[in-house]
Coordinates of C-alpha atoms and ligand atoms in Angstrom, one line a residue:
Chain L
M1 CA -0.1 -0.1 0.2
L2 CA 2.7 2.4 1.2
E3 CA 4.7 1.4 -2.1
A4 CA 1.8 2.3 -4.2
Y5 CA 1.3 5.7 -2.5
Q6 CA 5.4 6.2 -3.1
F7 CA 4.9 5.5 -6.7
V8 CA 2.2 7.7 -7.5
S9 CA 4.0 10.6 -5.7
R10 CA 7.1 9.9 -7.5
H11 CA 5.5 9.4 -10.9
P12 CA 2.2 11.1 -11.0
E13 CA 2.7 11.9 -14.7
M14 CA 2.8 8.1 -15.5
L15 CA -0.7 7.5 -13.5
A16 CA -2.0 10.6 -15.6
K17 CA -1.1 9.2 -18.8
W18 CA -2.6 5.7 -18.1
A19 CA -5.7 7.4 -16.8
V20 CA -6.2 9.7 -19.8
D21 CA -5.7 7.0 -22.3
H22 CA -8.0 4.6 -20.4
L23 CA -10.7 7.6 -20.6
W24 CA -10.1 8.4 -24.1
I25 CA -10.4 4.8 -25.2
S26 CA -13.6 4.2 -23.4
L27 CA -15.1 7.5 -24.3
V28 CA -14.4 6.9 -28.2
A29 CA -15.8 3.4 -27.7
I30 CA -19.2 4.9 -25.8
G31 CA -19.3 7.6 -28.4
I32 CA -19.4 5.4 -31.4
G33 CA -21.3 2.5 -29.4
A34 CA -24.0 4.9 -28.6
V35 CA -24.6 6.1 -32.1
L36 CA -24.6 2.5 -33.4
G37 CA -26.5 1.1 -30.7
I38 CA -29.4 3.7 -30.6
T39 CA -29.7 3.9 -34.4
L40 CA -29.6 0.1 -34.6
G41 CA -32.2 0.0 -31.5
V42 CA -34.5 2.6 -33.3
F43 CA -34.3 0.5 -36.5
I44 CA -35.1 -2.8 -35.1
T45 CA -37.9 -1.5 -32.9
A46 CA -39.9 -0.3 -35.9
K47 CA -43.1 -2.0 -36.7
G48 CA -42.9 -5.3 -38.5
R49 CA -39.1 -5.8 -37.4
E50 CA -39.9 -7.8 -34.1
P51 CA -38.1 -11.0 -35.5
M52 CA -35.1 -8.9 -36.4
A53 CA -35.1 -7.3 -32.9
E54 CA -35.1 -10.9 -31.5
V55 CA -32.0 -11.9 -33.5
V56 CA -29.9 -8.7 -32.8
L57 CA -30.6 -8.8 -29.2
Y58 CA -29.7 -12.5 -29.1
F59 CA -26.4 -11.8 -30.9
A60 CA -25.7 -8.9 -28.4
E61 CA -26.4 -11.2 -25.6
I62 CA -24.1 -14.0 -26.9
M63 CA -21.4 -11.2 -27.2
M64 CA -21.4 -10.7 -23.6
T65 CA -20.8 -14.4 -22.6
V66 CA -17.6 -14.6 -24.8
P67 CA -14.7 -14.0 -22.6
S68 CA -13.3 -10.6 -23.6
L69 CA -9.7 -11.9 -23.8
A70 CA -10.7 -14.6 -26.4
F71 CA -12.5 -11.9 -28.4
F72 CA -9.4 -9.8 -28.5
G73 CA -7.6 -12.7 -29.7
L74 CA -10.0 -13.6 -32.5
L75 CA -10.3 -9.7 -33.6
M76 CA -6.4 -9.7 -33.7
L77 CA -6.3 -12.5 -36.1
L78 CA -9.1 -11.2 -38.3
L79 CA -7.8 -7.7 -38.4
S80 CA -4.3 -8.9 -39.4
H81 CA -5.8 -11.1 -42.0
I82 CA -7.2 -8.1 -43.8
G83 CA -4.1 -6.2 -43.3
L84 CA -5.1 -3.7 -40.5
S85 CA -3.3 -2.9 -37.4
A86 CA -3.9 -6.0 -35.0
I87 CA -2.9 -4.4 -31.9
G88 CA -3.4 -1.2 -30.1
F89 CA -6.2 1.3 -30.4
L90 CA -8.2 -0.1 -33.1
P91 CA -8.9 -3.6 -32.0
A92 CA -9.6 -2.3 -28.6
V93 CA -12.2 0.0 -29.6
I94 CA -13.9 -2.2 -31.8
T95 CA -14.0 -4.9 -29.0
L96 CA -15.3 -2.2 -26.5
I97 CA -18.0 -0.8 -28.9
L98 CA -19.4 -4.4 -29.4
Y99 CA -19.4 -5.3 -25.5
G100 CA -21.3 -2.0 -24.8
Q101 CA -24.0 -2.9 -27.5
L102 CA -26.3 -5.0 -25.2
P103 CA -27.2 -2.7 -22.6
I104 CA -27.6 0.1 -25.2
L105 CA -29.8 -1.8 -27.5
R106 CA -31.8 -3.4 -24.8
N107 CA -32.6 0.0 -23.2
T108 CA -33.2 1.5 -26.5
C109 CA -35.7 -1.1 -27.4
T110 CA -37.5 -1.5 -24.2
A111 CA -37.8 2.5 -23.7
I112 CA -39.3 2.8 -27.3
R113 CA -41.7 -0.2 -26.9
Q114 CA -42.7 1.4 -23.6
V115 CA -44.1 4.8 -24.9
D116 CA -47.8 4.8 -24.3
P117 CA -49.8 3.7 -27.7
A118 CA -52.3 6.6 -26.9
L119 CA -49.4 9.3 -27.4
I120 CA -48.3 7.7 -30.7
E121 CA -51.9 7.6 -31.8
A122 CA -52.6 11.2 -30.8
G123 CA -49.3 12.1 -32.7
R124 CA -50.3 10.0 -35.7
G125 CA -53.8 11.7 -35.6
M126 CA -52.5 15.2 -35.7
G127 CA -50.4 14.6 -38.8
M128 CA -46.9 13.6 -37.5
S129 CA -44.9 11.8 -40.0
Q130 CA -43.1 8.5 -38.8
R131 CA -39.9 10.7 -38.5
Q132 CA -41.5 13.4 -36.6
L133 CA -43.2 10.8 -34.2
L134 CA -39.6 9.4 -33.6
F135 CA -37.9 12.7 -32.8
K136 CA -40.7 14.7 -31.2
I137 CA -42.4 11.9 -29.2
K138 CA -40.5 8.5 -28.9
L139 CA -37.0 9.5 -28.4
P140 CA -37.7 12.2 -25.9
L141 CA -39.8 9.8 -24.0
A142 CA -37.2 7.0 -24.2
L143 CA -34.3 9.3 -23.2
P144 CA -34.2 8.7 -19.6
V145 CA -34.0 4.9 -19.9
I146 CA -31.7 5.3 -22.9
M147 CA -29.5 7.2 -21.0
A148 CA -29.4 4.7 -18.2
G149 CA -28.5 2.0 -20.8
L150 CA -25.4 4.3 -21.8
R151 CA -24.5 4.4 -18.3
N152 CA -24.6 0.5 -17.8
A153 CA -22.5 0.4 -21.0
M154 CA -20.0 2.8 -19.9
V155 CA -19.1 1.2 -16.7
L156 CA -18.7 -2.0 -18.4
I157 CA -16.6 -0.5 -21.1
I158 CA -14.2 1.3 -18.5
G159 CA -13.8 -2.3 -16.8
I160 CA -13.1 -4.1 -20.1
T161 CA -10.7 -1.4 -21.3
A162 CA -8.3 -2.6 -18.5
I163 CA -7.8 -5.9 -20.4
A164 CA -7.2 -3.9 -23.8
A165 CA -3.7 -3.1 -22.2
L166 CA -2.7 -6.7 -23.1
I167 CA -3.1 -5.9 -26.9
G168 CA -1.2 -2.6 -26.5
A169 CA -3.9 -0.3 -26.3
G170 CA -2.5 1.5 -22.9
G171 CA -4.5 2.7 -20.1
L172 CA -4.9 1.6 -16.5
G173 CA -4.4 -2.0 -17.5
V174 CA -0.8 -1.2 -18.3
P175 CA 0.3 -1.1 -14.4
I176 CA -1.9 -4.0 -13.7
F177 CA -0.5 -6.4 -16.1
R178 CA 3.2 -5.1 -15.6
G179 CA 2.5 -5.6 -11.9
L180 CA 1.4 -9.2 -12.5
R181 CA 4.4 -10.0 -14.6
N182 CA 7.0 -8.6 -12.2
A183 CA 5.1 -9.5 -8.8
R184 CA 4.8 -5.7 -8.1
M185 CA 1.7 -5.4 -5.8
D186 CA 1.8 -1.8 -5.7
L187 CA 1.4 -1.3 -9.5
I188 CA -1.5 -3.8 -9.4
I189 CA -3.2 -1.8 -6.7
I190 CA -2.5 1.5 -8.7
G191 CA -4.2 0.1 -11.6
G192 CA -7.0 -1.7 -9.9
V193 CA -8.1 1.1 -7.6
S194 CA -7.8 3.9 -10.5
V195 CA -10.2 1.9 -12.6
S196 CA -12.8 1.4 -9.9
I197 CA -12.4 5.2 -9.2
L198 CA -12.7 6.1 -12.7
A199 CA -15.8 4.1 -13.2
L200 CA -17.5 5.4 -10.1
L201 CA -16.7 8.9 -11.2
V202 CA -18.1 8.5 -14.8
D203 CA -21.1 6.7 -13.3
G204 CA -21.8 9.4 -11.0
L205 CA -21.3 12.1 -13.7
M206 CA -23.7 10.3 -16.1
A207 CA -26.2 9.9 -13.4
M208 CA -26.2 13.8 -13.3
L209 CA -26.4 13.9 -17.0
E210 CA -29.3 11.5 -16.8
R211 CA -31.2 13.7 -14.6
W212 CA -30.4 16.7 -16.5
I213 CA -31.6 15.4 -20.0
T214 CA -34.8 14.1 -18.7
P215 CA -37.6 16.3 -20.1
R216 CA -38.8 18.5 -17.3
G217 CA -42.4 17.1 -17.6
L218 CA -41.4 13.7 -16.8
R219 CA -39.2 14.7 -13.8
G220 CA -41.0 13.4 -10.5
Chain S
M1 CA -68.6 18.4 -45.7
I2 CA -68.0 15.0 -44.3
R3 CA -69.8 12.1 -46.4
L4 CA -69.4 8.4 -45.6
E5 CA -70.7 6.1 -48.3
R6 CA -71.3 2.3 -47.3
V7 CA -68.2 2.2 -45.2
T8 CA -67.2 -1.3 -43.9
K9 CA -64.3 -2.2 -41.6
I10 CA -63.5 -5.6 -40.9
Y11 CA -60.4 -6.1 -38.6
S12 CA -57.7 -8.6 -39.5
D13 CA -59.1 -10.9 -36.7
G14 CA -62.4 -11.1 -38.6
T15 CA -64.3 -8.4 -36.3
E16 CA -66.7 -6.6 -38.3
A17 CA -66.4 -3.2 -36.3
V18 CA -68.2 -1.0 -39.0
R19 CA -70.9 -2.3 -41.5
E20 CA -72.1 -0.3 -44.5
V21 CA -72.2 2.9 -42.6
S22 CA -73.3 5.9 -44.5
L23 CA -73.5 9.3 -42.9
E24 CA -73.3 12.9 -44.0
V25 CA -72.5 15.9 -41.8
E26 CA -73.2 19.4 -43.1
R27 CA -71.0 22.3 -42.4
G28 CA -71.1 23.6 -39.1
E29 CA -73.0 20.7 -37.7
L30 CA -72.2 18.6 -34.7
C31 CA -72.9 15.1 -35.4
V32 CA -72.9 12.8 -32.3
L33 CA -71.8 9.0 -32.9
L34 CA -73.8 7.4 -29.8
G35 CA -74.0 3.8 -28.9
P36 CA -72.8 1.1 -26.5
S37 CA -69.4 0.2 -25.9
G38 CA -67.7 -1.8 -28.8
C39 CA -70.5 -0.7 -31.5
G40 CA -67.7 0.8 -33.6
K41 CA -67.8 4.8 -32.8
T42 CA -64.0 4.9 -32.3
T43 CA -63.2 2.8 -35.6
T44 CA -65.8 5.1 -37.6
M45 CA -64.0 8.0 -36.5
K46 CA -60.6 6.9 -37.2
I47 CA -61.4 5.7 -40.8
I48 CA -62.3 9.5 -41.6
N49 CA -58.9 10.7 -40.7
R50 CA -57.3 7.5 -42.2
L51 CA -55.7 6.1 -38.8
I52 CA -57.7 3.1 -39.9
C53 CA -58.1 2.1 -43.4
A54 CA -61.6 1.0 -44.4
T55 CA -62.3 -2.4 -46.0
S56 CA -64.7 -0.9 -48.3
G57 CA -66.6 2.2 -48.9
K58 CA -65.7 5.8 -49.4
I59 CA -65.3 8.9 -47.5
Y60 CA -65.6 12.5 -48.8
I61 CA -64.3 15.5 -47.3
D62 CA -65.5 18.6 -48.9
G63 CA -66.4 16.6 -52.0
M64 CA -62.9 15.1 -52.2
E65 CA -62.3 11.6 -51.3
N66 CA -60.0 11.2 -48.2
T67 CA -57.8 8.7 -49.9
S68 CA -56.9 11.1 -52.4
I69 CA -55.1 13.6 -49.9
N70 CA -51.8 12.9 -48.3
E71 CA -52.5 11.3 -45.1
N72 CA -50.5 13.7 -42.8
E73 CA -51.9 16.7 -44.8
L74 CA -55.3 15.2 -44.4
R75 CA -54.9 14.8 -40.5
R76 CA -53.2 18.3 -39.8
N77 CA -56.5 19.8 -41.1
I78 CA -58.8 17.6 -39.0
G79 CA -58.5 18.4 -35.4
Y80 CA -58.5 15.2 -33.4
A81 CA -59.2 14.7 -29.5
I82 CA -58.3 11.1 -28.8
Q83 CA -60.4 8.9 -26.4
D84 CA -57.6 8.9 -23.8
I85 CA -56.7 12.7 -24.0
G86 CA -53.0 11.8 -24.8
L87 CA -51.3 15.0 -23.9
F88 CA -47.4 14.7 -24.5
P89 CA -45.9 14.6 -21.0
H90 CA -42.7 15.9 -22.0
M91 CA -44.2 19.1 -23.5
T92 CA -45.8 22.1 -21.9
V93 CA -49.3 22.9 -22.3
G94 CA -48.4 25.5 -24.7
E95 CA -46.3 23.1 -26.8
N96 CA -49.0 20.6 -26.7
I97 CA -51.5 22.9 -28.2
G98 CA -49.0 24.0 -30.8
T99 CA -48.5 20.6 -32.0
V100 CA -50.4 21.0 -35.4
P101 CA -49.3 24.6 -35.7
A102 CA -45.6 23.5 -35.4
L103 CA -46.3 20.7 -38.1
K104 CA -47.7 23.3 -40.4
G105 CA -44.5 25.3 -39.9
W106 CA -45.8 28.3 -38.0
P107 CA -43.1 30.5 -36.1
K108 CA -42.7 29.9 -32.5
A109 CA -44.2 33.3 -31.5
R110 CA -47.3 32.7 -33.5
R111 CA -47.6 29.4 -31.8
R112 CA -47.6 30.6 -28.6
K113 CA -50.1 33.4 -29.4
R114 CA -52.5 31.0 -30.8
A115 CA -52.0 28.8 -27.5
K116 CA -52.8 31.7 -25.4
E117 CA -56.0 32.3 -27.5
L118 CA -57.2 29.0 -27.0
L119 CA -56.4 28.6 -23.4
E120 CA -58.6 31.8 -22.9
L121 CA -61.3 30.3 -25.2
L122 CA -61.3 27.4 -22.9
R123 CA -61.3 29.7 -19.7
M124 CA -57.9 28.8 -18.4
N125 CA -55.7 31.7 -17.5
P126 CA -52.8 31.5 -20.1
V127 CA -50.3 33.1 -17.6
D128 CA -50.9 30.4 -15.3
F129 CA -51.1 27.3 -17.5
I130 CA -49.0 27.7 -20.6
D131 CA -45.8 26.5 -19.2
K132 CA -47.2 24.1 -17.1
Y133 CA -46.8 20.3 -17.8
P134 CA -49.7 17.7 -18.2
R135 CA -48.9 16.0 -15.0
E136 CA -49.4 19.3 -13.1
L137 CA -53.1 19.7 -14.2
S138 CA -56.3 18.3 -13.0
G139 CA -58.4 15.9 -15.1
G140 CA -60.7 18.6 -16.1
Q141 CA -57.9 20.9 -17.0
R142 CA -56.2 18.1 -19.0
Q143 CA -59.4 17.6 -21.0
R144 CA -59.6 21.3 -21.9
V145 CA -56.2 21.4 -23.0
G146 CA -57.0 18.3 -25.1
V147 CA -59.8 20.0 -26.7
A148 CA -57.6 23.2 -27.2
R149 CA -54.9 20.9 -28.8
A150 CA -57.5 19.6 -31.3
L151 CA -58.3 23.2 -32.1
G152 CA -54.8 24.2 -32.6
G153 CA -54.1 24.5 -36.1
D154 CA -57.9 26.0 -36.6
P155 CA -59.1 23.0 -38.6
P156 CA -62.5 23.4 -40.3
I157 CA -63.3 19.8 -39.0
L158 CA -63.1 18.3 -35.5
L159 CA -63.3 14.7 -34.6
M160 CA -63.5 14.3 -30.7
D161 CA -63.7 10.9 -29.2
E162 CA -65.3 11.2 -25.7
P163 CA -63.6 14.4 -25.1
F164 CA -65.3 14.8 -21.9
G165 CA -65.1 11.3 -20.7
A166 CA -62.9 11.1 -17.6
I167 CA -64.1 13.7 -15.3
D168 CA -66.8 14.3 -12.6
P169 CA -70.3 15.1 -13.5
I170 CA -70.1 18.9 -12.7
T171 CA -66.9 19.7 -14.6
R172 CA -68.3 17.8 -17.4
V173 CA -71.5 19.9 -17.6
D174 CA -69.3 22.9 -17.4
L175 CA -67.1 22.0 -20.1
Q176 CA -70.2 20.9 -22.1
N177 CA -71.7 24.3 -21.9
E178 CA -68.5 26.0 -22.7
F179 CA -67.9 24.0 -25.5
L180 CA -71.3 24.5 -27.1
K181 CA -70.6 28.3 -26.8
I182 CA -67.3 28.0 -28.5
Q183 CA -69.0 25.9 -31.2
Q184 CA -71.7 28.6 -31.7
E185 CA -68.7 31.1 -32.4
L186 CA -66.5 28.9 -34.5
Q187 CA -69.0 26.8 -36.4
K188 CA -66.7 23.9 -37.0
T189 CA -67.9 20.6 -38.4
I190 CA -67.7 18.1 -35.7
I191 CA -68.1 14.5 -35.0
F192 CA -68.4 13.9 -31.4
V193 CA -68.4 10.4 -30.0
T194 CA -70.1 9.6 -26.5
H195 CA -72.0 6.7 -25.1
D196 CA -73.8 9.1 -22.6
I197 CA -77.3 9.7 -24.0
Y198 CA -77.9 12.8 -22.0
E199 CA -74.6 14.3 -23.6
A200 CA -75.5 13.3 -27.0
I201 CA -79.0 15.0 -26.7
K202 CA -77.5 18.3 -25.3
M203 CA -74.6 18.5 -27.8
G204 CA -75.8 17.0 -31.1
D205 CA -77.3 18.7 -34.0
K206 CA -77.9 15.3 -35.2
I207 CA -77.2 11.8 -33.5
A208 CA -76.2 8.8 -35.2
L209 CA -77.2 5.8 -32.9
M210 CA -75.1 2.8 -33.5
K211 CA -75.4 -0.8 -32.8
E212 CA -73.1 -3.6 -33.8
G213 CA -71.3 -1.4 -36.4
R214 CA -74.5 -0.3 -38.0
I215 CA -76.3 3.1 -37.8
V216 CA -79.9 2.3 -36.5
Q217 CA -81.0 5.9 -36.7
Y218 CA -79.7 9.1 -37.7
A219 CA -81.9 12.1 -36.9
P220 CA -82.0 15.3 -34.8
P221 CA -82.2 14.7 -31.0
A222 CA -85.9 15.4 -30.6
D223 CA -86.6 12.9 -33.4
L224 CA -84.7 10.1 -31.6
L225 CA -86.5 10.9 -28.4
Y226 CA -89.9 11.1 -29.6
R227 CA -89.8 9.2 -32.7
P228 CA -87.6 6.2 -32.2
R229 CA -87.3 4.1 -35.2
D230 CA -87.4 0.7 -33.6
E231 CA -87.2 -1.1 -30.1
F232 CA -83.4 -0.8 -29.9
V233 CA -83.6 3.0 -30.2
A234 CA -86.6 3.3 -27.7
G235 CA -84.7 1.2 -25.3
F236 CA -81.4 3.0 -25.7
V237 CA -83.3 6.3 -25.2
G238 CA -85.0 5.0 -22.1
A239 CA -88.3 5.6 -20.5
D240 CA -87.8 9.0 -19.0
R241 CA -88.2 10.8 -22.1
G242 CA -89.6 13.8 -20.7
L243 CA -86.7 14.4 -18.4
K244 CA -84.3 13.8 -21.4
G245 CA -86.4 16.4 -23.2
L246 CA -85.2 18.9 -20.6
Q247 CA -81.8 18.5 -22.0
L248 CA -83.0 19.9 -25.3
I249 CA -84.2 23.0 -24.0
R250 CA -81.9 26.1 -22.7
T251 CA -82.6 28.5 -19.8
K252 CA -82.5 31.4 -22.3
E253 CA -85.6 29.9 -24.1
V254 CA -87.9 29.7 -21.2
M255 CA -86.5 32.3 -18.5
W256 CA -88.2 35.4 -17.5
R257 CA -86.1 38.1 -19.2
S258 CA -86.4 41.4 -17.3
P259 CA -87.5 39.8 -14.0
P260 CA -88.8 42.0 -11.0
T261 CA -85.7 42.9 -8.8
T262 CA -85.0 45.0 -5.8
K263 CA -82.0 46.4 -4.4
P264 CA -80.5 45.8 -0.8
D265 CA -81.3 49.6 0.1
E266 CA -85.0 49.4 -0.9
E267 CA -87.6 49.6 1.9
V268 CA -89.5 46.2 2.6
M269 CA -92.6 47.9 2.0
A270 CA -91.7 48.8 -1.5
A271 CA -90.6 45.2 -2.2
R272 CA -94.0 43.9 -0.9
E273 CA -95.8 46.2 -3.2
R274 CA -94.0 45.0 -6.2
M275 CA -94.5 41.2 -5.4
E276 CA -98.2 41.9 -4.9
R277 CA -98.4 43.9 -8.1
E278 CA -96.6 40.9 -10.2
G279 CA -98.4 38.2 -8.3
I280 CA -94.9 36.6 -7.3
D281 CA -93.6 35.6 -4.0
W282 CA -90.0 36.4 -4.8
L283 CA -87.9 39.2 -5.6
A284 CA -84.5 38.8 -7.2
V285 CA -81.7 41.1 -5.2
V286 CA -79.3 42.9 -7.5
D287 CA -76.7 45.6 -6.4
D288 CA -76.0 48.9 -8.0
E289 CA -74.1 47.2 -11.1
G290 CA -77.0 44.7 -11.7
R291 CA -75.1 41.8 -10.1
F292 CA -77.3 39.1 -8.5
T293 CA -77.0 38.9 -4.8
G294 CA -79.8 37.0 -3.3
W295 CA -83.5 36.7 -2.9
V296 CA -86.4 38.3 -1.0
L297 CA -89.0 35.8 -0.3
S298 CA -92.6 36.7 0.8
S299 CA -92.4 34.6 3.7
H300 CA -89.5 36.6 5.0
L301 CA -91.2 40.1 4.7
E302 CA -91.1 42.2 7.8
E303 CA -92.3 45.7 8.3
G304 CA -90.3 48.8 8.5
R305 CA -86.9 47.3 7.5
K306 CA -84.7 47.4 4.7
V307 CA -84.4 44.6 1.9
K308 CA -80.7 43.8 3.1
D309 CA -81.9 42.9 6.7
I310 CA -84.1 40.2 5.5
M311 CA -82.8 38.9 2.1
S312 CA -81.2 35.4 2.0
T313 CA -77.9 35.7 0.1
S314 CA -77.5 33.0 -2.5
A315 CA -74.6 32.1 -4.9
I316 CA -76.6 29.4 -6.7
T317 CA -77.0 30.5 -10.4
A318 CA -76.8 29.2 -13.9
T319 CA -76.1 30.5 -17.3
R320 CA -78.5 31.3 -20.3
N321 CA -76.9 28.2 -22.2
A322 CA -77.4 25.6 -19.3
V323 CA -80.1 23.1 -20.2
L324 CA -83.2 22.8 -18.1
S325 CA -82.3 19.5 -16.5
E326 CA -79.2 21.1 -15.1
A327 CA -81.0 24.2 -14.2
L328 CA -83.6 22.1 -12.4
S329 CA -81.2 20.5 -10.3
L330 CA -79.6 23.6 -9.3
M331 CA -82.9 25.1 -8.6
L332 CA -83.8 22.1 -6.1
T333 CA -80.3 22.7 -4.3
S334 CA -81.0 26.4 -4.1
G335 CA -84.3 26.4 -1.9
P336 CA -86.7 28.7 -3.5
N337 CA -88.5 27.7 -6.7
V338 CA -86.7 30.1 -8.8
L339 CA -83.2 30.4 -10.2
A340 CA -81.1 33.3 -11.0
I341 CA -79.7 33.3 -14.6
V342 CA -76.6 35.5 -14.6
D343 CA -73.9 36.2 -17.3
R344 CA -70.0 35.9 -16.8
S345 CA -69.8 38.9 -14.4
N346 CA -72.7 37.5 -12.2
R347 CA -75.1 40.2 -13.7
L348 CA -78.8 39.0 -13.6
E349 CA -80.0 38.3 -17.1
G350 CA -83.2 36.5 -16.2
V351 CA -85.0 34.3 -13.6
L352 CA -86.1 30.7 -14.4
T353 CA -89.2 29.5 -12.6
L354 CA -90.2 26.2 -11.5
Q355 CA -93.3 27.1 -13.3
A356 CA -91.5 27.4 -16.6
I357 CA -89.8 24.1 -16.4
Q358 CA -93.1 22.6 -15.6
N359 CA -94.6 24.1 -18.6
A360 CA -91.8 22.9 -20.7
L361 CA -92.2 19.3 -19.4
R362 CA -95.8 19.4 -20.1
E363 CA -95.3 20.5 -23.8
A364 CA -92.4 17.8 -24.2
A365 CA -95.1 15.1 -22.9
Q366 CA -97.6 16.3 -25.5
K367 CA -95.0 15.9 -28.3
E368 CA -94.4 12.4 -27.1
E369 CA -98.1 11.6 -27.0
S370 CA -98.7 13.1 -30.5
Q371 CA -96.1 11.0 -32.2
Ligands
ATP1 N1 -57.4 -3.1 -33.6 C1 -58.5 -4.0 -33.6 N2 -58.5 -5.3 -34.0 C2 -59.3 -6.2 -33.8 N3 -60.6 -5.7 -33.5 C3 -60.8 -4.4 -33.1 C4 -59.6 -3.5 -33.0 N4 -60.1 -2.4 -32.5 C5 -61.3 -2.4 -32.3 N5 -61.8 -3.6 -32.5 C6 -63.1 -4.3 -32.2 O1 -64.1 -3.5 -33.1 C7 -65.2 -3.2 -32.4 C8 -65.6 -1.7 -32.3 O2 -64.5 -1.1 -31.6 P1 -64.6 0.5 -31.4 O3 -63.3 1.0 -30.5 O4 -64.8 1.3 -32.6 O5 -65.8 0.7 -30.4 P2 -66.3 1.9 -29.6 O6 -68.0 2.1 -30.0 O7 -65.4 3.1 -29.6 O8 -66.3 1.6 -28.1 P3 -66.0 2.2 -26.7 O9 -67.3 2.9 -26.4 O10 -65.8 1.3 -25.7 O11 -64.9 3.0 -27.0 C9 -65.1 -3.8 -30.9 O12 -65.7 -5.1 -31.0 C10 -63.5 -3.8 -30.9 O13 -63.3 -4.9 -29.9
MG2 MG1 -64.3 4.2 -28.6

């Protein structure tokens, strides 16, 4: 414990670099993942696409059960096969995006399906197009639940990003794995505790954001 | 204005919700669709604005077939109040009312102005309500906003599905009266769904009574009451036709228009003389501005005093547009066999006597016998 503290006070710039890398990878992954997941979620929730929704959600669930390490490995093979960088940032972000899909997709679907049919009928009856229904009624009403899904995904992603250090993506996994290799307890503690703190912080921030973007008329 | 020609709707599960319905509603007319639950009222209405697609038959709006118009365009010009109100919870009252104007591309300031106008029309103070959210409103207020929203884009046609459904009877009567007054001014072409026979008689220029997807009788309320076409209609209208007939008559039609009045400072002697001269046992007391304040009854007269010492103050009043059945129940709670009819600022416009109601009842009964 003491060693960990000493290390941090001697090399604060190293910890800062790991943390910033970690956050950056996670943010890119959640950003792209959110756009992808919400768009896909909206798409598969449309009328008549129920079977497609089932299939997509099923795959997202399966994805969650594959150990992330195994998936990193698979992806490295695939990427090098098509001549892309097989280590570092790219494979890490791709994996993280995929792991974040389940909570985002699931919440998007549930939230949109939960919108009171009477409201949709009112909107249709007043002459809203499908697009206007989506942007003026369904999405605003679904927003708090979608946001909760993003929060789940973000916490999940911050955790898995630690493993991404194994494929050379950097982040707070770096001290953890270095500590494991060299039997340096202090490094393991620094990495582990930092990941937890980061996850808690981001979760708290996103909880605030969630409250903030909830339409005023829906706040209890 | 609206014409349905042999419209039929069979749902995909085989339910025949509407069968060969033909109906014509003139411009400025309020047509009530009346009938028991499940008889096809909502379905008929939704076929008109194409929320539901008819299995067969044709609908003409202003001579144009409704399927020839872009469906969103069509709906923006037909005000629609759905059965469950359906206010958007994430929008303010003003934004809700401005829904169709927004779809029509009106600028924000104009939408807000329109919302204010409509709130005023429905007797809700715009300053208090325009920025509130639906969850902050009472049931009656929500229904008002629902109606205001249907009127938002100033459509020539309104479809209203039980617009006063989920509220207490007193608020309901208020809303009905206000709506009738608004309609007198706006002259919209309206299809109004209800399963309440009293509401139908009161609101409708014509009533289409439906049963199992068919229209059994389409006629003015008086005809439905006094010339029912068959057993079903007679049964639906019920036995107490005389009382229901009171729904057809408004106080202004039978009230005593400049009734004898007195002022609080008048001597009781003078009041007594006026009563004797008119042959009545009451006088309405009004203040200097003509506002109704109460009654002097002959049983209370005492010599040598002023009217204000013996009068009984009363706040029970009705408006000139109240129907007789409402006036009668108010009269029964007010005590004396008279009811003050006042305008919005409580100025006395007339007096309704029990005698006048009895006469109206008698006439109604005669109509029934002469059928
Ligand atoms: N989407 C649907 N699919 C199948 N049947 C339906 C559908 N909507 C309505 N029905 C049936 O069609 C019939 C007419 O329904 P409709 O909603 O028009 O009745 P209503 O007169 O408005 O009744 P209420 O007074 O209860 O509102 C009912 O038997 C109903 O169960
Ligand atoms: Mg209905």
